[in-house]
CSV table of C-alpha atoms in Angstrom, one decimal:
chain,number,residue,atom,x,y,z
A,1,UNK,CA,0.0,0.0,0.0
A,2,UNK,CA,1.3,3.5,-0.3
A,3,UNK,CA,1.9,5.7,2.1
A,4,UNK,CA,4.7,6.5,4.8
A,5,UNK,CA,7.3,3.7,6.0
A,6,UNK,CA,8.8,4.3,9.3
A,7,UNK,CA,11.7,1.7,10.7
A,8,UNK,CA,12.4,0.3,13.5
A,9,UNK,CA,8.7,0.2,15.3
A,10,UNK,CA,10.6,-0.1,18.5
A,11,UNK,CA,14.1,0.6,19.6
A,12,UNK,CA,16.2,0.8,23.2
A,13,UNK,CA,19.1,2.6,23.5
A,14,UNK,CA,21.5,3.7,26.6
A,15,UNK,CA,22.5,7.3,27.0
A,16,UNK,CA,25.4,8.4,24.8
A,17,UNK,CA,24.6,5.8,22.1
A,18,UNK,CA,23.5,6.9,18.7
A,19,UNK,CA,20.7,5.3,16.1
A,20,UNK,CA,19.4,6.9,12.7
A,21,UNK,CA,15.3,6.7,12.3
A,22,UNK,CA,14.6,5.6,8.5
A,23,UNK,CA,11.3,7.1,6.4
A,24,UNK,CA,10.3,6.8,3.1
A,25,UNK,CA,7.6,7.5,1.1
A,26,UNK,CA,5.7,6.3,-2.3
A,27,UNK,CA,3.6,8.9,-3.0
A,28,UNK,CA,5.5,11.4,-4.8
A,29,UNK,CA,5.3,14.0,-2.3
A,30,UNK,CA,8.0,17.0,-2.2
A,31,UNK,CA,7.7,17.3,2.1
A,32,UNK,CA,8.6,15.7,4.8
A,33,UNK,CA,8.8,15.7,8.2
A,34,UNK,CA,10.1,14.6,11.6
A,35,UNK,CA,8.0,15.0,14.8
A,36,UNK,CA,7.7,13.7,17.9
A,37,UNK,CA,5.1,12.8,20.2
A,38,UNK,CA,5.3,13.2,24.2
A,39,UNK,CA,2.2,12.9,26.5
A,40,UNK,CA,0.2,15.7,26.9
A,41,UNK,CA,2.2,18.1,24.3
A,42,UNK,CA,0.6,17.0,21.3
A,43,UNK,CA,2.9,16.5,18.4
A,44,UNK,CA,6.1,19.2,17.9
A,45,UNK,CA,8.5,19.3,14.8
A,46,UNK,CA,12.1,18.6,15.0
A,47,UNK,CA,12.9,19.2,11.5
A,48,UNK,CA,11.2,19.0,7.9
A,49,UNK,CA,12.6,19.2,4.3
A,50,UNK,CA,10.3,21.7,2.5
A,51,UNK,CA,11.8,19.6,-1.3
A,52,UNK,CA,14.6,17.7,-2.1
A,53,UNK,CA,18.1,19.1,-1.2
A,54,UNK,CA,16.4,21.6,1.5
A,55,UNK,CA,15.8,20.6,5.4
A,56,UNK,CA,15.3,23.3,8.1
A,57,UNK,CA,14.8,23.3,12.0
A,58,UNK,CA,11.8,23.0,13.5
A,59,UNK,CA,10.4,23.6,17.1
A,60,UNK,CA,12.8,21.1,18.5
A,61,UNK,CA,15.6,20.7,16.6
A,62,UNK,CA,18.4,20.4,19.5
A,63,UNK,CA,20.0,16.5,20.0
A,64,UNK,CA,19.1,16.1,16.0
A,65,UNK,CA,19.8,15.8,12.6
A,66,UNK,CA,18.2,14.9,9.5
A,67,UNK,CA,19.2,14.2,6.0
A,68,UNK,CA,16.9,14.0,2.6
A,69,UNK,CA,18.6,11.2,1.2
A,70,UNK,CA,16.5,11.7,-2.6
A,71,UNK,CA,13.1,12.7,-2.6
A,72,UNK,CA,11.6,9.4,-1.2
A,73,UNK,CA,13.8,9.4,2.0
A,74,UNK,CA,14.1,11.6,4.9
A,75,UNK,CA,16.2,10.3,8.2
A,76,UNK,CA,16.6,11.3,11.5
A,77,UNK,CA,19.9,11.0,13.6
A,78,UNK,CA,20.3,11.2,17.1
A,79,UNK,CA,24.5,11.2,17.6
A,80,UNK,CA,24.2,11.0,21.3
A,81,UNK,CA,20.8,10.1,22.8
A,82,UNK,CA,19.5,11.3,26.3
A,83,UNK,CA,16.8,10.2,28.5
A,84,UNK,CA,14.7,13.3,27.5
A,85,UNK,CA,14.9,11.9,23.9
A,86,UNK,CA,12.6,9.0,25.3
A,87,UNK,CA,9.5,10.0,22.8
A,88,UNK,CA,7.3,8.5,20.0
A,89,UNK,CA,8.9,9.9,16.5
A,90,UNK,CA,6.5,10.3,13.7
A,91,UNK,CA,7.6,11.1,9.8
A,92,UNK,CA,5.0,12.6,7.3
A,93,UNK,CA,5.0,13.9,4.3
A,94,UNK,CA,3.0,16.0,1.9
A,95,UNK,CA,2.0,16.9,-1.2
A,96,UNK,CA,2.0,20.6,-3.1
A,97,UNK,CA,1.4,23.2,-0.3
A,98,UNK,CA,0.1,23.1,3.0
A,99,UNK,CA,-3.5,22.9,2.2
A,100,UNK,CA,-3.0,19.1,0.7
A,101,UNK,CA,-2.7,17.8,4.6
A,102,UNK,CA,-0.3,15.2,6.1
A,103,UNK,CA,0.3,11.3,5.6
A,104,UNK,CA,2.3,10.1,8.7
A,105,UNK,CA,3.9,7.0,9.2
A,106,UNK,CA,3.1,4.0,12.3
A,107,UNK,CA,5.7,5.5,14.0
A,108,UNK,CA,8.7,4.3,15.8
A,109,UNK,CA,8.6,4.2,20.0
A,110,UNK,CA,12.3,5.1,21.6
A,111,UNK,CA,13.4,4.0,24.7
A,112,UNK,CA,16.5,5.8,26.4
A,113,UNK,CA,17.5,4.7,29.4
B,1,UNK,CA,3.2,33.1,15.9
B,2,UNK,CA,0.5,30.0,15.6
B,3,UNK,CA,-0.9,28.2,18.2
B,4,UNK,CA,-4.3,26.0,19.1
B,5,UNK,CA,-6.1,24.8,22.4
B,6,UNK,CA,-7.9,21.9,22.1
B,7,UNK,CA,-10.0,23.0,25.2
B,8,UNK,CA,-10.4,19.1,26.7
B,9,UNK,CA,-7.9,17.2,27.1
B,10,UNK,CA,-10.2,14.0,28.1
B,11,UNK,CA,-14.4,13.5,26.7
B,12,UNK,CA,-16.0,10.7,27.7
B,13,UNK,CA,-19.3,10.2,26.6
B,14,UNK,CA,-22.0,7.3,26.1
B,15,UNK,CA,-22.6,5.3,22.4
B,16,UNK,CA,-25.0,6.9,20.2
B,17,UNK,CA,-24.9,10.3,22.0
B,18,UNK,CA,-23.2,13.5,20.2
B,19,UNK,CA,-19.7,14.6,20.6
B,20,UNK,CA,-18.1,18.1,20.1
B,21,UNK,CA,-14.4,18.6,20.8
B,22,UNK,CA,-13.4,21.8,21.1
B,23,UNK,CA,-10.1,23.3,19.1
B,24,UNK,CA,-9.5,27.5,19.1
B,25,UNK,CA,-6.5,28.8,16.8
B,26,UNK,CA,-4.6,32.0,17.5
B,27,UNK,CA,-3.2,33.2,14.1
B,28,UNK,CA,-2.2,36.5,12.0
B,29,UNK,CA,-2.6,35.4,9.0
B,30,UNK,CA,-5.2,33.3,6.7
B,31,UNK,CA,-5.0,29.5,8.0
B,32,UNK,CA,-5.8,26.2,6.8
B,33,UNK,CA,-7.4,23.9,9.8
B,34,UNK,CA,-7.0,20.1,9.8
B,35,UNK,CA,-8.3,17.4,12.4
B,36,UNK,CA,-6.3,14.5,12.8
B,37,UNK,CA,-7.4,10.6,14.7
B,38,UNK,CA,-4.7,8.7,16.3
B,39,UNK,CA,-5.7,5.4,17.1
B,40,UNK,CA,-3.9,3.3,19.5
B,41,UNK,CA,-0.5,2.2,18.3
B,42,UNK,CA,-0.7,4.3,15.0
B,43,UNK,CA,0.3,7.1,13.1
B,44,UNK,CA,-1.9,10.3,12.3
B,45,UNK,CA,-4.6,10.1,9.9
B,46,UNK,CA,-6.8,12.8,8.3
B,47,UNK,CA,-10.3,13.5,9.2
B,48,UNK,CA,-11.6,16.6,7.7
B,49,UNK,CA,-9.7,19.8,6.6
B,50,UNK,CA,-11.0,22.9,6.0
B,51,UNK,CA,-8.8,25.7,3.3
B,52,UNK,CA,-11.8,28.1,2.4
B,53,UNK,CA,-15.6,28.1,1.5
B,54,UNK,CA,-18.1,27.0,2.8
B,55,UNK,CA,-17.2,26.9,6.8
B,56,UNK,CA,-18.9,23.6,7.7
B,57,UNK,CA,-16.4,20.8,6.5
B,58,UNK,CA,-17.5,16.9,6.6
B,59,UNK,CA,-14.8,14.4,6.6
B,60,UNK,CA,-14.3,10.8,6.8
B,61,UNK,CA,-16.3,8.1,9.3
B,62,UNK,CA,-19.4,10.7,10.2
B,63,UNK,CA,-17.5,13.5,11.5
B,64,UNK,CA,-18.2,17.8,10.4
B,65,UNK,CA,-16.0,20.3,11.7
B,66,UNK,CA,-17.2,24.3,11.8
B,67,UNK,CA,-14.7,27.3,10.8
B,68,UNK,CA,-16.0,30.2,13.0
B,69,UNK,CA,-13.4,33.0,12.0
B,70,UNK,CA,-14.9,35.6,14.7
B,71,UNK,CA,-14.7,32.9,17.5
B,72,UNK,CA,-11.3,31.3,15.9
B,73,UNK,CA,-12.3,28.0,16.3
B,74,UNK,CA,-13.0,24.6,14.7
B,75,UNK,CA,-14.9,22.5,16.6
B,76,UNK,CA,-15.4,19.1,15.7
B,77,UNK,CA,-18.6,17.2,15.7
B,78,UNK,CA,-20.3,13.8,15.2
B,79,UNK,CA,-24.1,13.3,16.0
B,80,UNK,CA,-23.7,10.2,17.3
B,81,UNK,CA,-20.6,8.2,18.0
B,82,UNK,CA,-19.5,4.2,18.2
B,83,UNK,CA,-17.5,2.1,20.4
B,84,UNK,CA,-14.7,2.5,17.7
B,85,UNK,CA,-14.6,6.4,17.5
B,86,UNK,CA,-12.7,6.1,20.9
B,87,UNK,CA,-9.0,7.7,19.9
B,88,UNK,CA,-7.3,10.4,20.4
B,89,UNK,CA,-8.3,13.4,18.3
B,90,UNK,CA,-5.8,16.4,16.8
B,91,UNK,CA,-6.5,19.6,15.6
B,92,UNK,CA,-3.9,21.3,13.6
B,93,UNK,CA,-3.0,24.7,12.1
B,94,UNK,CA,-1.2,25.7,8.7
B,95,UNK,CA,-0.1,28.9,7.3
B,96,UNK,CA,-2.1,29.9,4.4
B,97,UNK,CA,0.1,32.0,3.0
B,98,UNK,CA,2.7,29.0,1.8
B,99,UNK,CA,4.9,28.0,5.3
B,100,UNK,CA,5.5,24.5,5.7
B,101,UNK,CA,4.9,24.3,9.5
B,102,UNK,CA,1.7,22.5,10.8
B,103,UNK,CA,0.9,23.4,14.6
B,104,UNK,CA,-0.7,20.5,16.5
B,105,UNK,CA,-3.0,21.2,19.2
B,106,UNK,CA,-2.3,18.5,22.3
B,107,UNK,CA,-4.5,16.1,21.6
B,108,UNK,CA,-8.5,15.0,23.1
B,109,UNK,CA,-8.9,11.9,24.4
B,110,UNK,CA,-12.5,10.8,23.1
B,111,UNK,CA,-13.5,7.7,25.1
B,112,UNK,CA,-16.9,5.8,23.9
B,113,UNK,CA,-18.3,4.3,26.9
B,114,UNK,CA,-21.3,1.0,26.2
């Protein structure tokens, strides 16, 4: 089906260690995007990628960094991870303009401990 | 700068009885307004969006949504709701003008009770 592919689902990690979050998409769609999801805060942007070859900060950028691998792939490294990185990340993406709406991806859950 | 209040953070309610959860938006310029369903253990998926027009939007699975501009808000409405409406709800903000940042409210927590 198409849509947004997020891996892993699930991941632990101990402080200091560092992991990359894989997305990619099959629909075509110039933007993408990296959030993250913590109780009670709703969902806040770490970074997005407006089109290919472009990726700016978002609300919470700090501990990250992304890359736009081509125009189906958007990543997410975090070099030295921290309890306070313990979050659900979601990737989305989107078609021509903001109006078109977002298509998000299951997600992966991260565990730092 | 952008921001919404989604005015509940939990709503129970009974089956087959009516549902509004509340969303207000504070924003300079023109917006586009989105709601959002999060079921358990999943991603985002759209519900209803509204860009311009008419200010009553219907979207998928029963659910309208009204764009009050005086009152900023965009409430979201189903007459009448099932077991399986229970989820957690998200109403979002967009610049109109052509940013590529989407503000998400933090979240309602619609419980269905038999």
């Amino acid at each position: 089906n198409a849509g947004v592919t997020q891996t892993p689902k699930f991941q632990v990690l101990k402080t200091g260690q560092s992991m990359t979050l894989q997305c990619a998409q099959d629909m075509n769609h110039n933007s993408m995007y990296w959030y993250r999801q913590d109780p009670g805060m709703g969902l806040r942007l770490i970074y997005y990628s407006a089109s290919e070859g472009t990726t700016d900060k978002g609300e919470v950028p700090n501990g990250y960094n992304v890359s736009r691998l081509n125009k189906r792939e958007f990543s997410l490294r975090l070099e030295s991870a921290a309890p306070s990185q313990t979050s659900v990340y979601f990737c989305a993406s989107s078609g021509p303009g903001q109006g078109y709406g977002y298509t998000f991806g299951s997600g992966t859950r991260l565990t730092v401990v | 700068a952008q921001s919404v209040t989604q005015l509940d953070s939990q709503v129970p309610v009974f089956e087959e009885a009516p549902v509004e959860l509340r969303c207000n938006y504070s924003s300079s310029v023109s917006v586009y307004l989105f709601w959002y369903v999060q079921y358990p253990n999943q991603g985002l998926q759209l519900l209803l969006k509204y860009l311009s027009g008419s200010t009553l939007v219907k979207g998928i699975n029963g659910f309208e949504a009204e764009f009050n501009k005086s009152q900023t808000s965009f409430h979201l409405r189903k007459p009448s709701v099932h077991i399986s409406d229970t989820a957690e709800y998200f109403c979002a903000v967009s610049d109109g003008g052509g940013g590529f940042k989407t503000i998400f409210g933090a979240g309602t927590r619609l419980f269905v009770k038999a």
